mmCIF file with all atom_site columns, C-alpha atoms in Angstrom:
data_model
loop_
_atom_site.group_PDB
_atom_site.id
_atom_site.type_symbol
_atom_site.label_atom_id
_atom_site.label_alt_id
_atom_site.label_comp_id
_atom_site.label_asym_id
_atom_site.label_entity_id
_atom_site.label_seq_id
_atom_site.pdbx_PDB_ins_code
_atom_site.Cartn_x
_atom_site.Cartn_y
_atom_site.Cartn_z
_atom_site.occupancy
_atom_site.B_iso_or_equiv
_atom_site.pdbx_formal_charge
_atom_site.auth_seq_id
_atom_site.auth_comp_id
_atom_site.auth_asym_id
_atom_site.auth_atom_id
_atom_site.pdbx_PDB_model_num
ATOM 1   C CA . MET A 1 1   ? 123.145 92.269  114.221 1.00 0.00 ? 1   MET A CA 1
ATOM 2   C CA . ALA A 1 2   ? 122.770 93.428  117.747 1.00 0.00 ? 2   ALA A CA 1
ATOM 3   C CA . VAL A 1 3   ? 120.350 91.560  119.955 1.00 0.00 ? 3   VAL A CA 1
ATOM 4   C CA . ILE A 1 4   ? 117.920 94.145  121.298 1.00 0.00 ? 4   ILE A CA 1
ATOM 5   C CA . ALA A 1 5   ? 115.199 92.056  122.879 1.00 0.00 ? 5   ALA A CA 1
ATOM 6   C CA . GLY A 1 6   ? 115.540 89.074  125.150 1.00 0.00 ? 6   GLY A CA 1
ATOM 7   C CA . SER A 1 7   ? 113.894 85.722  124.700 1.00 0.00 ? 7   SER A CA 1
ATOM 8   C CA . ILE A 1 8   ? 110.723 84.347  126.210 1.00 0.00 ? 8   ILE A CA 1
ATOM 9   C CA . VAL A 1 9   ? 110.765 80.629  126.849 1.00 0.00 ? 9   VAL A CA 1
ATOM 10  C CA . SER A 1 10  ? 107.665 78.550  127.427 1.00 0.00 ? 10  SER A CA 1
ATOM 11  C CA . TYR A 1 11  ? 107.197 74.874  126.638 1.00 0.00 ? 11  TYR A CA 1
ATOM 12  C CA . GLY A 1 12  ? 110.182 74.876  124.311 1.00 0.00 ? 12  GLY A CA 1
ATOM 13  C CA . GLN A 1 13  ? 109.246 78.021  122.368 1.00 0.00 ? 13  GLN A CA 1
ATOM 14  C CA . ALA A 1 14  ? 111.482 81.068  122.322 1.00 0.00 ? 14  ALA A CA 1
ATOM 15  C CA . VAL A 1 15  ? 110.660 84.441  120.754 1.00 0.00 ? 15  VAL A CA 1
ATOM 16  C CA . LYS A 1 16  ? 113.600 86.718  119.959 1.00 0.00 ? 16  LYS A CA 1
ATOM 17  C CA . THR A 1 17  ? 113.826 90.039  118.170 1.00 0.00 ? 17  THR A CA 1
ATOM 18  C CA . TYR A 1 18  ? 116.836 91.515  116.425 1.00 0.00 ? 18  TYR A CA 1
ATOM 19  C CA . ILE A 1 19  ? 117.418 94.940  114.931 1.00 0.00 ? 19  ILE A CA 1
ATOM 20  C CA . ASP A 1 20  ? 120.451 95.936  112.912 1.00 0.00 ? 20  ASP A CA 1
ATOM 21  C CA . LYS A 1 21  ? 120.705 99.528  114.240 1.00 0.00 ? 21  LYS A CA 1
ATOM 22  C CA . ASN A 1 22  ? 118.854 101.837 116.574 1.00 0.00 ? 22  ASN A CA 1
ATOM 23  C CA . LYS A 1 23  ? 120.200 105.158 115.254 1.00 0.00 ? 23  LYS A CA 1
ATOM 24  C CA . ILE A 1 24  ? 119.507 106.161 111.654 1.00 0.00 ? 24  ILE A CA 1
ATOM 25  C CA . LEU A 1 25  ? 119.442 109.154 109.348 1.00 0.00 ? 25  LEU A CA 1
ATOM 26  C CA . ILE A 1 26  ? 116.105 110.251 107.895 1.00 0.00 ? 26  ILE A CA 1
ATOM 27  C CA . GLY A 1 27  ? 115.108 107.814 105.146 1.00 0.00 ? 27  GLY A CA 1
ATOM 28  C CA . GLU A 1 28  ? 117.708 105.199 106.067 1.00 0.00 ? 28  GLU A CA 1
ATOM 29  C CA . HIS A 1 29  ? 116.499 101.584 106.224 1.00 0.00 ? 29  HIS A CA 1
ATOM 30  C CA . ILE A 1 30  ? 116.325 99.427  109.355 1.00 0.00 ? 30  ILE A CA 1
ATOM 31  C CA . ARG A 1 31  ? 116.024 95.641  109.334 1.00 0.00 ? 31  ARG A CA 1
ATOM 32  C CA . PHE A 1 32  ? 113.881 94.228  112.171 1.00 0.00 ? 32  PHE A CA 1
ATOM 33  C CA . GLU A 1 33  ? 113.675 90.452  112.619 1.00 0.00 ? 33  GLU A CA 1
ATOM 34  C CA . ILE A 1 34  ? 111.367 88.368  114.804 1.00 0.00 ? 34  ILE A CA 1
ATOM 35  C CA . LYS A 1 35  ? 112.572 84.808  115.337 1.00 0.00 ? 35  LYS A CA 1
ATOM 36  C CA . VAL A 1 36  ? 110.670 81.934  116.985 1.00 0.00 ? 36  VAL A CA 1
ATOM 37  C CA . ASN A 1 37  ? 112.373 78.678  117.999 1.00 0.00 ? 37  ASN A CA 1
ATOM 38  C CA . LEU A 1 38  ? 110.029 75.672  118.287 1.00 0.00 ? 38  LEU A CA 1
ATOM 39  C CA . ALA A 1 39  ? 110.590 72.154  119.588 1.00 0.00 ? 39  ALA A CA 1
ATOM 40  C CA . ALA A 1 40  ? 108.292 70.556  116.978 1.00 0.00 ? 40  ALA A CA 1
ATOM 41  C CA . SER A 1 41  ? 107.096 71.371  113.479 1.00 0.00 ? 41  SER A CA 1
ATOM 42  C CA . ASN A 1 42  ? 103.365 71.082  114.209 1.00 0.00 ? 42  ASN A CA 1
ATOM 43  C CA . TYR A 1 43  ? 103.117 74.532  115.820 1.00 0.00 ? 43  TYR A CA 1
ATOM 44  C CA . ARG A 1 44  ? 101.328 77.354  114.041 1.00 0.00 ? 44  ARG A CA 1
ATOM 45  C CA . VAL A 1 45  ? 102.934 80.788  114.418 1.00 0.00 ? 45  VAL A CA 1
ATOM 46  C CA . ASP A 1 46  ? 101.170 84.070  113.652 1.00 0.00 ? 46  ASP A CA 1
ATOM 47  C CA . PHE A 1 47  ? 103.264 87.234  113.599 1.00 0.00 ? 47  PHE A CA 1
ATOM 48  C CA . GLY A 1 48  ? 100.804 90.062  114.344 1.00 0.00 ? 48  GLY A CA 1
ATOM 49  C CA . ILE A 1 49  ? 102.565 92.792  112.409 1.00 0.00 ? 49  ILE A CA 1
ATOM 50  C CA . PRO A 1 50  ? 100.243 95.787  111.856 1.00 0.00 ? 50  PRO A CA 1
ATOM 51  C CA . ASP A 1 51  ? 99.755  97.426  108.466 1.00 0.00 ? 51  ASP A CA 1
ATOM 52  C CA . SER A 1 52  ? 100.939 100.808 109.692 1.00 0.00 ? 52  SER A CA 1
ATOM 53  C CA . ILE A 1 53  ? 103.250 101.922 112.479 1.00 0.00 ? 53  ILE A CA 1
ATOM 54  C CA . SER A 1 54  ? 103.248 105.516 113.692 1.00 0.00 ? 54  SER A CA 1
ATOM 55  C CA . HIS A 1 55  ? 106.364 107.501 112.683 1.00 0.00 ? 55  HIS A CA 1
ATOM 56  C CA . PHE A 1 56  ? 107.601 104.591 110.538 1.00 0.00 ? 56  PHE A CA 1
ATOM 57  C CA . GLU A 1 57  ? 107.078 103.507 106.949 1.00 0.00 ? 57  GLU A CA 1
ATOM 58  C CA . VAL A 1 58  ? 107.102 99.763  106.283 1.00 0.00 ? 58  VAL A CA 1
ATOM 59  C CA . ILE A 1 59  ? 109.103 99.209  103.116 1.00 0.00 ? 59  ILE A CA 1
ATOM 60  C CA . ASP A 1 60  ? 109.018 95.425  102.937 1.00 0.00 ? 60  ASP A CA 1
ATOM 61  C CA . GLN A 1 61  ? 107.694 92.536  104.988 1.00 0.00 ? 61  GLN A CA 1
ATOM 62  C CA . GLY A 1 62  ? 109.748 89.578  103.930 1.00 0.00 ? 62  GLY A CA 1
ATOM 63  C CA . LYS A 1 63  ? 108.248 86.122  103.562 1.00 0.00 ? 63  LYS A CA 1
ATOM 64  C CA . TYR A 1 64  ? 108.215 83.731  106.496 1.00 0.00 ? 64  TYR A CA 1
ATOM 65  C CA . ASP A 1 65  ? 111.408 81.722  106.615 1.00 0.00 ? 65  ASP A CA 1
ATOM 66  C CA . THR A 1 66  ? 111.401 78.292  108.267 1.00 0.00 ? 66  THR A CA 1
ATOM 67  C CA . THR A 1 67  ? 114.541 76.254  109.010 1.00 0.00 ? 67  THR A CA 1
ATOM 68  C CA . ASP A 1 68  ? 115.152 72.942  110.778 1.00 0.00 ? 68  ASP A CA 1
ATOM 69  C CA . ALA A 1 69  ? 118.434 72.415  112.618 1.00 0.00 ? 69  ALA A CA 1
ATOM 70  C CA . ASP A 1 70  ? 118.847 69.377  114.894 1.00 0.00 ? 70  ASP A CA 1
ATOM 71  C CA . GLY A 1 71  ? 115.106 69.083  115.597 1.00 0.00 ? 71  GLY A CA 1
ATOM 72  C CA . ILE A 1 72  ? 114.676 72.764  116.464 1.00 0.00 ? 72  ILE A CA 1
ATOM 73  C CA . TYR A 1 73  ? 112.377 74.529  114.033 1.00 0.00 ? 73  TYR A CA 1
ATOM 74  C CA . THR A 1 74  ? 113.032 78.222  113.562 1.00 0.00 ? 74  THR A CA 1
ATOM 75  C CA . MET A 1 75  ? 110.528 80.597  111.975 1.00 0.00 ? 75  MET A CA 1
ATOM 76  C CA . ARG A 1 76  ? 111.525 84.164  111.234 1.00 0.00 ? 76  ARG A CA 1
ATOM 77  C CA . GLN A 1 77  ? 109.888 87.253  109.781 1.00 0.00 ? 77  GLN A CA 1
ATOM 78  C CA . THR A 1 78  ? 111.960 90.210  108.594 1.00 0.00 ? 78  THR A CA 1
ATOM 79  C CA . ILE A 1 79  ? 110.574 93.738  108.277 1.00 0.00 ? 79  ILE A CA 1
ATOM 80  C CA . LEU A 1 80  ? 112.390 96.511  106.441 1.00 0.00 ? 80  LEU A CA 1
ATOM 81  C CA . PHE A 1 81  ? 111.263 99.980  107.490 1.00 0.00 ? 81  PHE A CA 1
ATOM 82  C CA . THR A 1 82  ? 112.345 103.611 107.591 1.00 0.00 ? 82  THR A CA 1
ATOM 83  C CA . SER A 1 83  ? 111.304 106.899 109.158 1.00 0.00 ? 83  SER A CA 1
ATOM 84  C CA . PHE A 1 84  ? 111.018 110.424 107.793 1.00 0.00 ? 84  PHE A CA 1
ATOM 85  C CA . ASP A 1 85  ? 110.281 112.070 111.169 1.00 0.00 ? 85  ASP A CA 1
ATOM 86  C CA . SER A 1 86  ? 113.284 113.229 113.166 1.00 0.00 ? 86  SER A CA 1
ATOM 87  C CA . GLY A 1 87  ? 113.332 112.432 116.869 1.00 0.00 ? 87  GLY A CA 1
ATOM 88  C CA . VAL A 1 88  ? 113.406 109.403 119.139 1.00 0.00 ? 88  VAL A CA 1
ATOM 89  C CA . TRP A 1 89  ? 110.532 107.051 118.323 1.00 0.00 ? 89  TRP A CA 1
ATOM 90  C CA . LYS A 1 90  ? 109.344 103.859 119.949 1.00 0.00 ? 90  LYS A CA 1
ATOM 91  C CA . PHE A 1 91  ? 109.082 100.923 117.577 1.00 0.00 ? 91  PHE A CA 1
ATOM 92  C CA . PRO A 1 92  ? 106.205 98.998  119.203 1.00 0.00 ? 92  PRO A CA 1
ATOM 93  C CA . SER A 1 93  ? 106.101 95.402  120.320 1.00 0.00 ? 93  SER A CA 1
ATOM 94  C CA . PHE A 1 94  ? 104.294 92.865  118.134 1.00 0.00 ? 94  PHE A CA 1
ATOM 95  C CA . PRO A 1 95  ? 102.143 89.975  119.303 1.00 0.00 ? 95  PRO A CA 1
ATOM 96  C CA . VAL A 1 96  ? 103.407 86.555  118.265 1.00 0.00 ? 96  VAL A CA 1
ATOM 97  C CA . THR A 1 97  ? 100.751 83.863  118.711 1.00 0.00 ? 97  THR A CA 1
ATOM 98  C CA . ILE A 1 98  ? 101.945 80.261  118.922 1.00 0.00 ? 98  ILE A CA 1
ATOM 99  C CA . SER A 1 99  ? 99.420  77.447  118.811 1.00 0.00 ? 99  SER A CA 1
ATOM 100 C CA . ALA A 1 100 ? 99.670  73.682  118.632 1.00 0.00 ? 100 ALA A CA 1
ATOM 101 C CA . PRO A 1 101 ? 96.920  71.310  117.488 1.00 0.00 ? 101 PRO A CA 1
ATOM 102 C CA . GLY A 1 102 ? 94.519  70.569  120.343 1.00 0.00 ? 102 GLY A CA 1
ATOM 103 C CA . GLN A 1 103 ? 96.022  73.157  122.686 1.00 0.00 ? 103 GLN A CA 1
ATOM 104 C CA . ALA A 1 104 ? 95.157  76.735  123.535 1.00 0.00 ? 104 ALA A CA 1
ATOM 105 C CA . SER A 1 105 ? 97.236  79.321  121.734 1.00 0.00 ? 105 SER A CA 1
ATOM 106 C CA . LYS A 1 106 ? 99.767  81.383  123.654 1.00 0.00 ? 106 LYS A CA 1
ATOM 107 C CA . ALA A 1 107 ? 100.567 85.010  122.865 1.00 0.00 ? 107 ALA A CA 1
ATOM 108 C CA . PHE A 1 108 ? 104.080 86.353  123.258 1.00 0.00 ? 108 PHE A CA 1
ATOM 109 C CA . TYR A 1 109 ? 105.246 89.897  122.575 1.00 0.00 ? 109 TYR A CA 1
ATOM 110 C CA . SER A 1 110 ? 108.437 91.156  121.050 1.00 0.00 ? 110 SER A CA 1
ATOM 111 C CA . ASP A 1 111 ? 110.210 93.935  122.906 1.00 0.00 ? 111 ASP A CA 1
ATOM 112 C CA . SER A 1 112 ? 109.673 97.515  121.856 1.00 0.00 ? 112 SER A CA 1
ATOM 113 C CA . VAL A 1 113 ? 112.742 99.375  120.633 1.00 0.00 ? 113 VAL A CA 1
ATOM 114 C CA . LEU A 1 114 ? 113.674 103.060 120.713 1.00 0.00 ? 114 LEU A CA 1
ATOM 115 C CA . ILE A 1 115 ? 114.912 104.316 117.343 1.00 0.00 ? 115 ILE A CA 1
ATOM 116 C CA . GLN A 1 116 ? 116.738 107.629 117.073 1.00 0.00 ? 116 GLN A CA 1
ATOM 117 C CA . VAL A 1 117 ? 116.094 109.318 113.725 1.00 0.00 ? 117 VAL A CA 1
ATOM 118 C CA . GLY A 1 118 ? 118.166 112.362 112.832 1.00 0.00 ? 118 GLY A CA 1
ATOM 119 C CA . TYR A 1 119 ? 119.489 114.546 110.068 1.00 0.00 ? 119 TYR A CA 1
ATOM 120 C CA . SER A 1 120 ? 122.925 114.138 108.588 1.00 0.00 ? 120 SER A CA 1
ATOM 121 C CA . PRO A 1 121 ? 125.308 116.472 110.390 1.00 0.00 ? 121 PRO A CA 1
ATOM 122 C CA . ALA A 1 122 ? 125.970 119.753 108.606 1.00 0.00 ? 122 ALA A CA 1
ATOM 123 C CA . ASP A 1 123 ? 129.522 120.620 107.649 1.00 0.00 ? 123 ASP A CA 1
ATOM 124 C CA . SER A 1 124 ? 129.964 123.987 109.350 1.00 0.00 ? 124 SER A CA 1
ATOM 125 C CA . THR A 1 125 ? 133.641 124.289 108.432 1.00 0.00 ? 125 THR A CA 1
ATOM 126 C CA . ASN A 1 126 ? 132.959 125.256 104.813 1.00 0.00 ? 126 ASN A CA 1
ATOM 127 C CA . GLU A 1 127 ? 130.988 128.034 103.199 1.00 0.00 ? 127 GLU A CA 1
ATOM 128 C CA . LEU A 1 128 ? 127.390 127.258 102.239 1.00 0.00 ? 128 LEU A CA 1
ATOM 129 C CA . ARG A 1 129 ? 126.957 126.483 98.567  1.00 0.00 ? 129 ARG A CA 1
ATOM 130 C CA . ASP A 1 130 ? 123.985 126.272 96.265  1.00 0.00 ? 130 ASP A CA 1
ATOM 131 C CA . ILE A 1 131 ? 122.968 122.820 95.181  1.00 0.00 ? 131 ILE A CA 1
ATOM 132 C CA . LYS A 1 132 ? 123.246 123.889 91.538  1.00 0.00 ? 132 LYS A CA 1
ATOM 133 C CA . PRO A 1 133 ? 124.433 127.166 90.025  1.00 0.00 ? 133 PRO A CA 1
ATOM 134 C CA . VAL A 1 134 ? 121.845 129.806 89.188  1.00 0.00 ? 134 VAL A CA 1
ATOM 135 C CA . MET A 1 135 ? 120.786 129.561 85.547  1.00 0.00 ? 135 MET A CA 1
ATOM 136 C CA . ASP A 1 136 ? 119.550 132.420 83.364  1.00 0.00 ? 136 ASP A CA 1
ATOM 137 C CA . VAL A 1 137 ? 116.090 131.751 82.016  1.00 0.00 ? 137 VAL A CA 1
ATOM 138 C CA . PHE A 1 138 ? 114.846 133.256 78.757  1.00 0.00 ? 138 PHE A CA 1
ATOM 139 C CA . VAL A 1 139 ? 111.251 134.343 79.296  1.00 0.00 ? 139 VAL A CA 1
ATOM 140 C CA . VAL A 1 140 ? 109.039 135.149 76.318  1.00 0.00 ? 140 VAL A CA 1
ATOM 141 C CA . ASP A 1 141 ? 106.513 137.862 77.144  1.00 0.00 ? 141 ASP A CA 1
ATOM 142 C CA . ARG A 1 142 ? 103.252 136.784 75.555  1.00 0.00 ? 142 ARG A CA 1
ATOM 143 C CA . THR A 1 143 ? 100.878 139.064 77.408  1.00 0.00 ? 143 THR A CA 1
ATOM 144 C CA . TRP A 1 144 ? 100.169 140.894 74.132  1.00 0.00 ? 144 TRP A CA 1
ATOM 145 C CA . ILE A 1 145 ? 98.284  137.788 72.965  1.00 0.00 ? 145 ILE A CA 1
ATOM 146 C CA . TYR A 1 146 ? 95.857  138.141 75.868  1.00 0.00 ? 146 TYR A CA 1
ATOM 147 C CA . TYR A 1 147 ? 95.360  141.852 75.095  1.00 0.00 ? 147 TYR A CA 1
ATOM 148 C CA . ALA A 1 148 ? 94.791  141.115 71.396  1.00 0.00 ? 148 ALA A CA 1
ATOM 149 C CA . VAL A 1 149 ? 92.271  138.341 72.123  1.00 0.00 ? 149 VAL A CA 1
ATOM 150 C CA . GLY A 1 150 ? 90.484  140.590 74.632  1.00 0.00 ? 150 GLY A CA 1
ATOM 151 C CA . ALA A 1 151 ? 90.327  143.480 72.120  1.00 0.00 ? 151 ALA A CA 1
ATOM 152 C CA . LEU A 1 152 ? 89.024  141.131 69.414  1.00 0.00 ? 152 LEU A CA 1
ATOM 153 C CA . ILE A 1 153 ? 86.299  139.808 71.708  1.00 0.00 ? 153 ILE A CA 1
ATOM 154 C CA . LEU A 1 154 ? 85.385  143.383 72.649  1.00 0.00 ? 154 LEU A CA 1
ATOM 155 C CA . LEU A 1 155 ? 85.152  144.416 68.959  1.00 0.00 ? 155 LEU A CA 1
ATOM 156 C CA . ILE A 1 156 ? 82.970  141.397 68.157  1.00 0.00 ? 156 ILE A CA 1
ATOM 157 C CA . LEU A 1 157 ? 80.715  142.212 71.105  1.00 0.00 ? 157 LEU A CA 1
ATOM 158 C CA . ILE A 1 158 ? 80.397  145.873 70.003  1.00 0.00 ? 158 ILE A CA 1
ATOM 159 C CA . TYR A 1 159 ? 79.603  144.774 66.427  1.00 0.00 ? 159 TYR A CA 1
ATOM 160 C CA . LEU A 1 160 ? 76.936  142.305 67.613  1.00 0.00 ? 160 LEU A CA 1
ATOM 161 C CA . LEU A 1 161 ? 75.334  144.934 69.867  1.00 0.00 ? 161 LEU A CA 1
ATOM 162 C CA . TYR A 1 162 ? 75.366  147.465 67.010  1.00 0.00 ? 162 TYR A CA 1
ATOM 163 C CA . ARG A 1 163 ? 73.629  144.981 64.660  1.00 0.00 ? 163 ARG A CA 1
ATOM 164 C CA . TYR A 1 164 ? 71.114  144.033 67.335  1.00 0.00 ? 164 TYR A CA 1
ATOM 165 C CA . PHE A 1 165 ? 70.064  147.617 68.045  1.00 0.00 ? 165 PHE A CA 1
ATOM 166 C CA . LYS A 1 166 ? 70.051  148.560 64.310  1.00 0.00 ? 166 LYS A CA 1
ATOM 167 C CA . THR A 1 167 ? 67.728  145.659 63.392  1.00 0.00 ? 167 THR A CA 1
ATOM 168 C CA . ARG A 1 168 ? 65.548  146.404 66.386  1.00 0.00 ? 168 ARG A CA 1
ATOM 169 C CA . LYS A 1 169 ? 65.056  150.030 65.281  1.00 0.00 ? 169 LYS A CA 1
ATOM 170 C CA . LYS A 1 170 ? 64.131  148.879 61.743  1.00 0.00 ? 170 LYS A CA 1
ATOM 171 C CA . LYS A 1 171 ? 61.544  146.418 63.074  1.00 0.00 ? 171 LYS A CA 1
ATOM 172 C CA . ARG A 1 172 ? 60.083  149.110 65.299  1.00 0.00 ? 172 ARG A CA 1
ATOM 173 C CA . ARG A 1 173 ? 59.733  151.538 62.366  1.00 0.00 ? 173 ARG A CA 1
ATOM 174 C CA . GLU A 1 174 ? 58.167  148.873 60.173  1.00 0.00 ? 174 GLU A CA 1
ATOM 175 C CA . GLY A 1 175 ? 55.792  147.861 62.961  1.00 0.00 ? 175 GLY A CA 1
ATOM 176 C CA . ALA A 1 176 ? 54.735  151.494 63.586  1.00 0.00 ? 176 ALA A CA 1
ATOM 177 C CA . SER A 1 177 ? 53.761  152.150 59.948  1.00 0.00 ? 177 SER A CA 1
#
């Protein structure tokens, strides 16, 4: 991994950020890691990673990982993300709040990183080809069904109107006599 951001040191704490690449193809994954080195284990660390980041899709926020090596406690958070927007985008800085019991908390920020997102280069040396060959499709013309149903409905409507007017004339004649 390439170290992109520097470290901030204060009272034995150091915040570092790592990113595995800063140039990707659309949809390719990037692994971003925030690492905090602490002098004691009684510190509380809060990685302020937002739910959404403009131009980026968060795929996975790994669990917090804590290790102890020679009295130095290391906490790390790994984020896996991608982008579907081509261009150069700024991956923002995140607040990392470190607090110890009985002391005021201190906020540190990871460095922001520029990520270049692009398309895969087109092979202009060869002729363009279809993704799949064109297939013949057998289409059944069933429009006659719609005409038949429409004609049937029209005949039923004419029959009902005929019966209505015929019975109406009979009632009128019987009522007049």
